[in-house]
Amino acid sequence: MAIERTTPVAGGLVLGIDAAWTAHQPSGVALVHQRGDAWSSVALAPSYQSFINLAHGTPVDWAARPQGSSPEIDALLDAAERLGGRPVDLIAFDMPLSTEPIAKRRVADREVSRLFGNRGCAVHSPTAQRPGAIADRIRQELQSRGYPLCTATDCPGPCGVIEVYPHVALLALLQRDYRVPYKVSRSLRYWKAEQLPVSERIRRLLVEFRQIRAALDQHIGAIALPLPEPEQVSALAALKPLEDSLDALVCAWVGMEHLQGRTRGLGDSIAAIWCPEQAFRSWKDSPG
């Protein structure tokens, strides 16, 4: 195990990516920019292609169902540079990444689960099939573009890529002591004992979405994410693009914290999951 704090690094253009572990699922993307002491959202999209389209002047259609695709790293970085006006300083990825091919549970996975499992934030085990080759290719392509993976034994540089985990980040962002129940695919499990209808699950998820958005608003300005009223949503699937986009913003926020020296890397010299410093404390009066 290695746990290292970051040290402040100059820079202020962060790309946050909530990466799907398979090519057929969409991935949220967020780009945030620092001007002076303030951060603002430059671009936000529920899929790789819609983010790339933003760079070419096509706005996101939030009513449409986003399509999944494999990440085209060159196209994503070029789009981010076009939107941000200069190259990205840091990329924060919600996906298992490693300097060696991923075949099984890593030290980083075990350490996050050991420290945060009792708060409902254990991690899924990566395998050679999922995300496997997708993750390996992403890491290699980022390396070739000058964005090396930052492991727990590395000193942070002005540019690179970090692996992050939104569930742990949200403990810090929302000052919660337990995992935030905002995942669309898990809504039935969250309130299983109550046997809630879909309409009530939609309402409760949107309550969590709004709390996440409000917390992000305290750190990032100009977030362009339309959150509907519960009665405007007829199916749970309609919330998934919003969830992915919120996750991308949370990834970007961890990147912001990383640049300010307020993260710790859990893992070893092969891989690390970077967590906000505040996640390591508890809030006794926080909602469960």
mmCIF file of C-alpha atoms in Angstrom:
data_model
loop_
_atom_site.group_PDB
_atom_site.id
_atom_site.type_symbol
_atom_site.label_atom_id
_atom_site.label_comp_id
_atom_site.label_asym_id
_atom_site.label_seq_id
_atom_site.Cartn_x
_atom_site.Cartn_y
_atom_site.Cartn_z
ATOM 1 C CA MET A 1 0.000 0.000 0.000
ATOM 2 C CA ALA A 2 1.070 3.584 -0.642
ATOM 3 C CA ILE A 3 -0.852 6.653 0.460
ATOM 4 C CA GLU A 4 0.576 9.929 -0.797
ATOM 5 C CA ARG A 5 -0.777 13.445 -0.588
ATOM 6 C CA THR A 6 -0.463 15.636 -3.615
ATOM 7 C CA THR A 7 1.325 18.956 -3.668
ATOM 8 C CA PRO A 8 -0.160 22.040 -5.379
ATOM 9 C CA VAL A 9 0.414 22.095 -9.126
ATOM 10 C CA ALA A 10 0.002 25.020 -11.499
ATOM 11 C CA GLY A 11 -2.692 24.697 -14.127
ATOM 12 C CA GLY A 12 -6.384 25.034 -14.526
ATOM 13 C CA LEU A 13 -8.013 23.056 -17.348
ATOM 14 C CA VAL A 14 -9.374 19.735 -16.121
ATOM 15 C CA LEU A 15 -11.161 17.044 -18.119
ATOM 16 C CA GLY A 16 -13.426 14.741 -16.088
ATOM 17 C CA ILE A 17 -14.600 11.490 -17.656
ATOM 18 C CA ASP A 18 -17.141 9.062 -16.228
ATOM 19 C CA ALA A 19 -15.987 6.214 -18.439
ATOM 20 C CA ALA A 20 -18.203 3.230 -19.189
ATOM 21 C CA TRP A 21 -16.450 -0.122 -18.863
ATOM 22 C CA THR A 22 -17.933 -1.293 -22.185
ATOM 23 C CA ALA A 23 -18.112 0.377 -25.603
ATOM 24 C CA HIS A 24 -21.906 0.140 -25.896
ATOM 25 C CA GLN A 25 -22.614 2.320 -22.845
ATOM 26 C CA PRO A 26 -22.318 6.150 -22.980
ATOM 27 C CA SER A 27 -19.689 8.007 -20.944
ATOM 28 C CA GLY A 28 -20.166 11.452 -19.394
ATOM 29 C CA VAL A 29 -17.551 14.146 -20.096
ATOM 30 C CA ALA A 30 -16.960 17.470 -18.324
ATOM 31 C CA LEU A 31 -14.402 20.211 -18.972
ATOM 32 C CA VAL A 32 -13.752 22.844 -16.291
ATOM 33 C CA HIS A 33 -11.512 25.904 -16.436
ATOM 34 C CA GLN A 34 -9.843 28.006 -13.755
ATOM 35 C CA ARG A 35 -9.630 31.779 -14.023
ATOM 36 C CA GLY A 36 -8.014 33.381 -11.028
ATOM 37 C CA ASP A 37 -9.416 31.587 -7.998
ATOM 38 C CA ALA A 38 -12.705 30.647 -9.677
ATOM 39 C CA TRP A 39 -13.577 27.535 -11.663
ATOM 40 C CA SER A 40 -16.290 27.309 -14.273
ATOM 41 C CA SER A 41 -17.748 24.664 -16.547
ATOM 42 C CA VAL A 42 -16.619 24.999 -20.155
ATOM 43 C CA ALA A 43 -18.445 21.997 -21.594
ATOM 44 C CA LEU A 44 -20.601 19.128 -20.361
ATOM 45 C CA ALA A 45 -21.931 16.177 -22.338
ATOM 46 C CA PRO A 46 -23.479 12.732 -21.673
ATOM 47 C CA SER A 47 -21.312 10.893 -24.228
ATOM 48 C CA TYR A 48 -17.957 11.040 -25.983
ATOM 49 C CA GLN A 49 -19.500 11.936 -29.324
ATOM 50 C CA SER A 50 -21.738 14.676 -27.948
ATOM 51 C CA PHE A 51 -18.680 16.238 -26.271
ATOM 52 C CA ILE A 52 -16.739 16.149 -29.534
ATOM 53 C CA ASN A 53 -19.781 17.625 -31.296
ATOM 54 C CA LEU A 54 -19.768 20.531 -28.826
ATOM 55 C CA ALA A 55 -16.309 21.481 -30.041
ATOM 56 C CA HIS A 56 -17.761 21.745 -33.552
ATOM 57 C CA GLY A 57 -20.663 23.940 -32.509
ATOM 58 C CA THR A 58 -23.408 21.349 -32.058
ATOM 59 C CA PRO A 59 -25.169 21.730 -28.685
ATOM 60 C CA VAL A 60 -26.129 18.742 -26.566
ATOM 61 C CA ASP A 61 -29.646 17.441 -27.108
ATOM 62 C CA TRP A 62 -30.498 16.431 -23.542
ATOM 63 C CA ALA A 63 -33.786 14.918 -24.654
ATOM 64 C CA ALA A 64 -32.068 12.426 -26.961
ATOM 65 C CA ARG A 65 -30.692 9.091 -25.804
ATOM 66 C CA PRO A 66 -26.869 9.255 -26.001
ATOM 67 C CA GLN A 67 -25.040 6.526 -27.880
ATOM 68 C CA GLY A 68 -22.162 4.544 -26.451
ATOM 69 C CA SER A 69 -18.811 4.259 -28.218
ATOM 70 C CA SER A 70 -15.183 3.467 -27.598
ATOM 71 C CA PRO A 71 -13.216 6.536 -26.501
ATOM 72 C CA GLU A 72 -11.248 8.229 -29.264
ATOM 73 C CA ILE A 73 -8.575 9.818 -27.094
ATOM 74 C CA ASP A 74 -7.089 12.028 -29.810
ATOM 75 C CA ALA A 75 -10.511 13.378 -30.761
ATOM 76 C CA LEU A 76 -11.484 13.960 -27.112
ATOM 77 C CA LEU A 77 -8.271 15.816 -26.274
ATOM 78 C CA ASP A 78 -8.456 17.855 -29.463
ATOM 79 C CA ALA A 79 -12.070 18.773 -28.682
ATOM 80 C CA ALA A 80 -11.126 19.744 -25.115
ATOM 81 C CA GLU A 81 -8.292 21.949 -26.387
ATOM 82 C CA ARG A 82 -10.597 23.607 -28.882
ATOM 83 C CA LEU A 83 -13.228 24.255 -26.220
ATOM 84 C CA GLY A 84 -10.765 25.316 -23.518
ATOM 85 C CA GLY A 85 -8.412 27.308 -25.703
ATOM 86 C CA ARG A 86 -5.327 25.335 -24.694
ATOM 87 C CA PRO A 87 -4.238 21.786 -23.837
ATOM 88 C CA VAL A 88 -5.772 20.060 -20.825
ATOM 89 C CA ASP A 89 -3.678 20.123 -17.649
ATOM 90 C CA LEU A 90 -5.167 17.070 -15.974
ATOM 91 C CA ILE A 91 -7.567 14.260 -16.835
ATOM 92 C CA ALA A 92 -9.624 12.616 -14.077
ATOM 93 C CA PHE A 93 -10.957 9.209 -15.167
ATOM 94 C CA ASP A 94 -13.552 7.090 -13.397
ATOM 95 C CA MET A 95 -12.224 3.772 -14.719
ATOM 96 C CA PRO A 96 -9.649 1.274 -13.459
ATOM 97 C CA LEU A 97 -6.310 2.235 -15.010
ATOM 98 C CA SER A 98 -2.916 0.645 -14.500
ATOM 99 C CA THR A 99 0.614 0.768 -15.870
ATOM 100 C CA GLU A 100 0.291 -3.013 -16.339
ATOM 101 C CA PRO A 101 -2.499 -4.941 -18.095
ATOM 102 C CA ILE A 102 -5.516 -5.267 -15.805
ATOM 103 C CA ALA A 103 -6.454 -8.864 -15.061
ATOM 104 C CA LYS A 104 -7.698 -8.873 -11.477
ATOM 105 C CA ARG A 105 -8.379 -6.841 -8.345
ATOM 106 C CA ARG A 106 -5.580 -4.353 -7.696
ATOM 107 C CA VAL A 107 -3.980 -3.020 -4.518
ATOM 108 C CA ALA A 108 -5.833 0.242 -5.182
ATOM 109 C CA ASP A 109 -9.183 -1.575 -5.237
ATOM 110 C CA ARG A 110 -8.426 -3.401 -2.002
ATOM 111 C CA GLU A 111 -7.313 -0.224 -0.227
ATOM 112 C CA VAL A 112 -10.377 1.826 -1.199
ATOM 113 C CA SER A 113 -12.651 -1.047 -0.189
ATOM 114 C CA ARG A 114 -10.803 -1.469 3.125
ATOM 115 C CA LEU A 115 -11.038 2.220 4.018
ATOM 116 C CA PHE A 116 -14.479 3.024 2.602
ATOM 117 C CA GLY A 117 -16.314 -0.304 2.417
ATOM 118 C CA ASN A 118 -18.013 0.277 5.767
ATOM 119 C CA ARG A 119 -19.381 3.505 4.298
ATOM 120 C CA GLY A 120 -20.916 1.687 1.344
ATOM 121 C CA CYS A 121 -18.141 2.650 -1.082
ATOM 122 C CA ALA A 122 -16.290 -0.569 -1.882
ATOM 123 C CA VAL A 123 -15.225 -0.780 -5.535
ATOM 124 C CA HIS A 124 -16.103 -3.287 -8.227
ATOM 125 C CA SER A 125 -13.354 -5.720 -9.187
ATOM 126 C CA PRO A 126 -11.883 -5.088 -12.642
ATOM 127 C CA THR A 127 -11.127 -8.074 -14.872
ATOM 128 C CA ALA A 128 -9.299 -8.770 -18.107
ATOM 129 C CA GLN A 129 -12.673 -8.666 -19.884
ATOM 130 C CA ARG A 130 -14.179 -5.620 -18.148
ATOM 131 C CA PRO A 131 -12.772 -3.017 -18.575
ATOM 132 C CA GLY A 132 -9.676 -4.989 -19.656
ATOM 133 C CA ALA A 133 -8.479 -4.012 -23.111
ATOM 134 C CA ILE A 134 -10.486 -0.748 -23.135
ATOM 135 C CA ALA A 135 -8.676 0.511 -20.031
ATOM 136 C CA ASP A 136 -5.282 -0.648 -21.271
ATOM 137 C CA ARG A 137 -5.762 1.132 -24.599
ATOM 138 C CA ILE A 138 -6.927 4.339 -22.907
ATOM 139 C CA ARG A 139 -3.870 4.404 -20.660
ATOM 140 C CA GLN A 140 -1.492 3.776 -23.554
ATOM 141 C CA GLU A 141 -3.085 6.416 -25.782
ATOM 142 C CA LEU A 142 -3.052 8.995 -23.000
ATOM 143 C CA GLN A 143 0.611 8.210 -22.361
ATOM 144 C CA SER A 144 1.391 8.763 -26.044
ATOM 145 C CA ARG A 145 -0.268 12.180 -25.871
ATOM 146 C CA GLY A 146 1.863 13.194 -22.883
ATOM 147 C CA TYR A 147 -0.552 12.292 -20.081
ATOM 148 C CA PRO A 148 1.103 9.607 -17.925
ATOM 149 C CA LEU A 149 -0.878 7.740 -15.295
ATOM 150 C CA CYS A 150 -0.222 9.122 -11.818
ATOM 151 C CA THR A 151 0.296 6.215 -9.399
ATOM 152 C CA ALA A 152 0.564 6.358 -5.607
ATOM 153 C CA THR A 153 4.350 6.565 -5.699
ATOM 154 C CA ASP A 154 4.559 9.317 -8.327
ATOM 155 C CA CYS A 155 4.987 13.013 -7.749
ATOM 156 C CA PRO A 156 2.156 14.916 -9.458
ATOM 157 C CA GLY A 157 3.197 16.857 -12.531
ATOM 158 C CA PRO A 158 1.600 19.706 -14.454
ATOM 159 C CA CYS A 159 -0.156 17.246 -16.739
ATOM 160 C CA GLY A 160 -1.223 13.657 -16.377
ATOM 161 C CA VAL A 161 -4.158 11.373 -15.728
ATOM 162 C CA ILE A 162 -5.575 10.231 -12.403
ATOM 163 C CA GLU A 163 -8.081 7.509 -11.608
ATOM 164 C CA VAL A 164 -10.920 8.696 -9.362
ATOM 165 C CA TYR A 165 -14.007 7.162 -7.765
ATOM 166 C CA PRO A 166 -17.131 9.365 -7.577
ATOM 167 C CA HIS A 167 -18.769 7.435 -4.728
ATOM 168 C CA VAL A 168 -15.897 8.272 -2.375
ATOM 169 C CA ALA A 169 -15.633 11.808 -3.764
ATOM 170 C CA LEU A 170 -19.307 12.414 -2.987
ATOM 171 C CA LEU A 171 -18.731 11.592 0.678
ATOM 172 C CA ALA A 172 -16.514 14.674 0.759
ATOM 173 C CA LEU A 173 -18.525 16.849 -1.603
ATOM 174 C CA LEU A 174 -21.832 16.319 0.230
ATOM 175 C CA GLN A 175 -20.329 15.763 3.673
ATOM 176 C CA ARG A 176 -21.989 12.387 3.993
ATOM 177 C CA ASP A 177 -20.961 9.427 6.112
ATOM 178 C CA TYR A 178 -22.476 6.855 3.747
ATOM 179 C CA ARG A 179 -22.748 6.210 0.033
ATOM 180 C CA VAL A 180 -25.083 8.624 -1.773
ATOM 181 C CA PRO A 181 -28.121 6.808 -3.298
ATOM 182 C CA TYR A 182 -28.199 8.423 -6.732
ATOM 183 C CA LYS A 183 -27.471 5.618 -9.199
ATOM 184 C CA VAL A 184 -30.377 4.980 -11.566
ATOM 185 C CA SER A 185 -29.607 1.264 -12.004
ATOM 186 C CA ARG A 186 -29.666 0.697 -8.229
ATOM 187 C CA SER A 187 -32.834 2.620 -7.392
ATOM 188 C CA LEU A 188 -34.858 -0.538 -6.756
ATOM 189 C CA ARG A 189 -32.275 -1.764 -4.233
ATOM 190 C CA TYR A 190 -32.008 1.570 -2.426
ATOM 191 C CA TRP A 191 -35.648 1.497 -1.332
ATOM 192 C CA LYS A 192 -36.452 -2.193 -1.782
ATOM 193 C CA ALA A 193 -38.244 -2.555 1.550
ATOM 194 C CA GLU A 194 -40.633 0.265 0.666
ATOM 195 C CA GLN A 195 -41.556 -1.202 -2.742
ATOM 196 C CA LEU A 196 -41.741 2.258 -4.268
ATOM 197 C CA PRO A 197 -43.335 2.914 -7.662
ATOM 198 C CA VAL A 198 -41.112 4.200 -10.445
ATOM 199 C CA SER A 199 -42.467 7.733 -10.082
ATOM 200 C CA GLU A 200 -41.347 7.935 -6.449
ATOM 201 C CA ARG A 201 -37.925 6.497 -7.226
ATOM 202 C CA ILE A 202 -37.544 9.133 -9.941
ATOM 203 C CA ARG A 203 -38.479 11.830 -7.437
ATOM 204 C CA ARG A 204 -35.965 10.600 -4.863
ATOM 205 C CA LEU A 205 -33.172 10.276 -7.386
ATOM 206 C CA LEU A 206 -33.802 13.841 -8.547
ATOM 207 C CA VAL A 207 -33.584 15.027 -4.939
ATOM 208 C CA GLU A 208 -30.090 13.508 -4.786
ATOM 209 C CA PHE A 209 -29.208 14.914 -8.215
ATOM 210 C CA ARG A 210 -30.141 18.409 -7.043
ATOM 211 C CA GLN A 211 -28.091 18.078 -3.885
ATOM 212 C CA ILE A 212 -25.071 16.954 -5.900
ATOM 213 C CA ARG A 213 -25.604 19.787 -8.363
ATOM 214 C CA ALA A 214 -25.948 22.331 -5.534
ATOM 215 C CA ALA A 215 -22.712 21.110 -3.953
ATOM 216 C CA LEU A 216 -20.902 21.288 -7.294
ATOM 217 C CA ASP A 217 -22.247 24.818 -7.815
ATOM 218 C CA GLN A 218 -20.252 25.873 -4.750
ATOM 219 C CA HIS A 219 -17.038 24.965 -6.587
ATOM 220 C CA ILE A 220 -17.834 25.215 -10.309
ATOM 221 C CA GLY A 221 -19.732 28.030 -11.981
ATOM 222 C CA ALA A 222 -21.852 28.014 -15.145
ATOM 223 C CA ILE A 223 -22.863 24.353 -15.002
ATOM 224 C CA ALA A 224 -25.229 23.790 -17.920
ATOM 225 C CA LEU A 225 -27.149 20.723 -16.805
ATOM 226 C CA PRO A 226 -30.950 20.787 -17.088
ATOM 227 C CA LEU A 227 -32.507 18.881 -14.195
ATOM 228 C CA PRO A 228 -36.200 18.227 -14.890
ATOM 229 C CA GLU A 229 -39.082 18.181 -12.443
ATOM 230 C CA PRO A 230 -40.177 14.644 -11.436
ATOM 231 C CA GLU A 231 -43.451 14.896 -13.335
ATOM 232 C CA GLN A 232 -41.516 15.602 -16.532
ATOM 233 C CA VAL A 233 -39.733 12.225 -16.360
ATOM 234 C CA SER A 234 -41.671 9.155 -17.462
ATOM 235 C CA ALA A 235 -38.897 6.544 -17.300
ATOM 236 C CA LEU A 236 -35.840 5.926 -15.149
ATOM 237 C CA ALA A 237 -33.672 5.572 -18.249
ATOM 238 C CA ALA A 238 -34.197 9.272 -18.991
ATOM 239 C CA LEU A 239 -32.171 10.098 -15.864
ATOM 240 C CA LYS A 240 -29.077 8.115 -16.868
ATOM 241 C CA PRO A 241 -27.504 10.832 -19.091
ATOM 242 C CA LEU A 242 -27.901 13.291 -16.217
ATOM 243 C CA GLU A 243 -26.316 10.853 -13.770
ATOM 244 C CA ASP A 244 -23.350 10.275 -16.107
ATOM 245 C CA SER A 245 -22.871 14.015 -16.576
ATOM 246 C CA LEU A 246 -22.971 14.643 -12.826
ATOM 247 C CA ASP A 247 -20.376 11.895 -12.370
ATOM 248 C CA ALA A 248 -18.157 13.562 -14.967
ATOM 249 C CA LEU A 249 -18.419 16.843 -13.061
ATOM 250 C CA VAL A 250 -17.551 15.051 -9.819
ATOM 251 C CA CYS A 251 -14.496 13.561 -11.566
ATOM 252 C CA ALA A 252 -13.505 17.053 -12.696
ATOM 253 C CA TRP A 253 -13.927 18.365 -9.141
ATOM 254 C CA VAL A 254 -11.541 15.697 -7.831
ATOM 255 C CA GLY A 255 -9.116 16.829 -10.529
ATOM 256 C CA MET A 256 -9.451 20.387 -9.239
ATOM 257 C CA GLU A 257 -8.730 19.172 -5.712
ATOM 258 C CA HIS A 258 -5.749 17.216 -7.026
ATOM 259 C CA LEU A 259 -4.236 20.312 -8.605
ATOM 260 C CA GLN A 260 -4.611 22.103 -5.273
ATOM 261 C CA GLY A 261 -2.854 19.333 -3.363
ATOM 262 C CA ARG A 262 -5.955 18.094 -1.569
ATOM 263 C CA THR A 263 -6.070 14.421 -2.605
ATOM 264 C CA ARG A 264 -4.518 11.124 -1.538
ATOM 265 C CA GLY A 265 -3.608 8.251 -3.791
ATOM 266 C CA LEU A 266 -4.593 4.795 -2.563
ATOM 267 C CA GLY A 267 -2.673 2.014 -4.247
ATOM 268 C CA ASP A 268 0.901 1.295 -5.268
ATOM 269 C CA SER A 269 3.404 1.957 -8.055
ATOM 270 C CA ILE A 270 1.117 0.222 -10.581
ATOM 271 C CA ALA A 271 -2.170 2.031 -9.994
ATOM 272 C CA ALA A 272 -3.850 4.455 -7.610
ATOM 273 C CA ILE A 273 -7.338 5.744 -6.918
ATOM 274 C CA TRP A 274 -7.161 9.421 -5.912
ATOM 275 C CA CYS A 275 -9.579 10.555 -3.220
ATOM 276 C CA PRO A 276 -10.299 14.027 -1.797
ATOM 277 C CA GLU A 277 -8.705 14.630 1.592
ATOM 278 C CA GLN A 278 -12.087 15.438 3.118
ATOM 279 C CA ALA A 279 -13.372 11.944 2.287
ATOM 280 C CA PHE A 280 -11.142 10.548 5.032
ATOM 281 C CA ARG A 281 -13.074 12.342 7.767
ATOM 282 C CA SER A 282 -16.610 11.637 8.950
ATOM 283 C CA TRP A 283 -19.636 13.805 9.559
ATOM 284 C CA LYS A 284 -21.547 12.477 12.566
ATOM 285 C CA ASP A 285 -24.620 14.537 11.780
ATOM 286 C CA SER A 286 -24.708 13.779 8.060
ATOM 287 C CA PRO A 287 -27.684 11.947 6.532
ATOM 288 C CA GLY A 288 -27.192 8.228 6.074
#
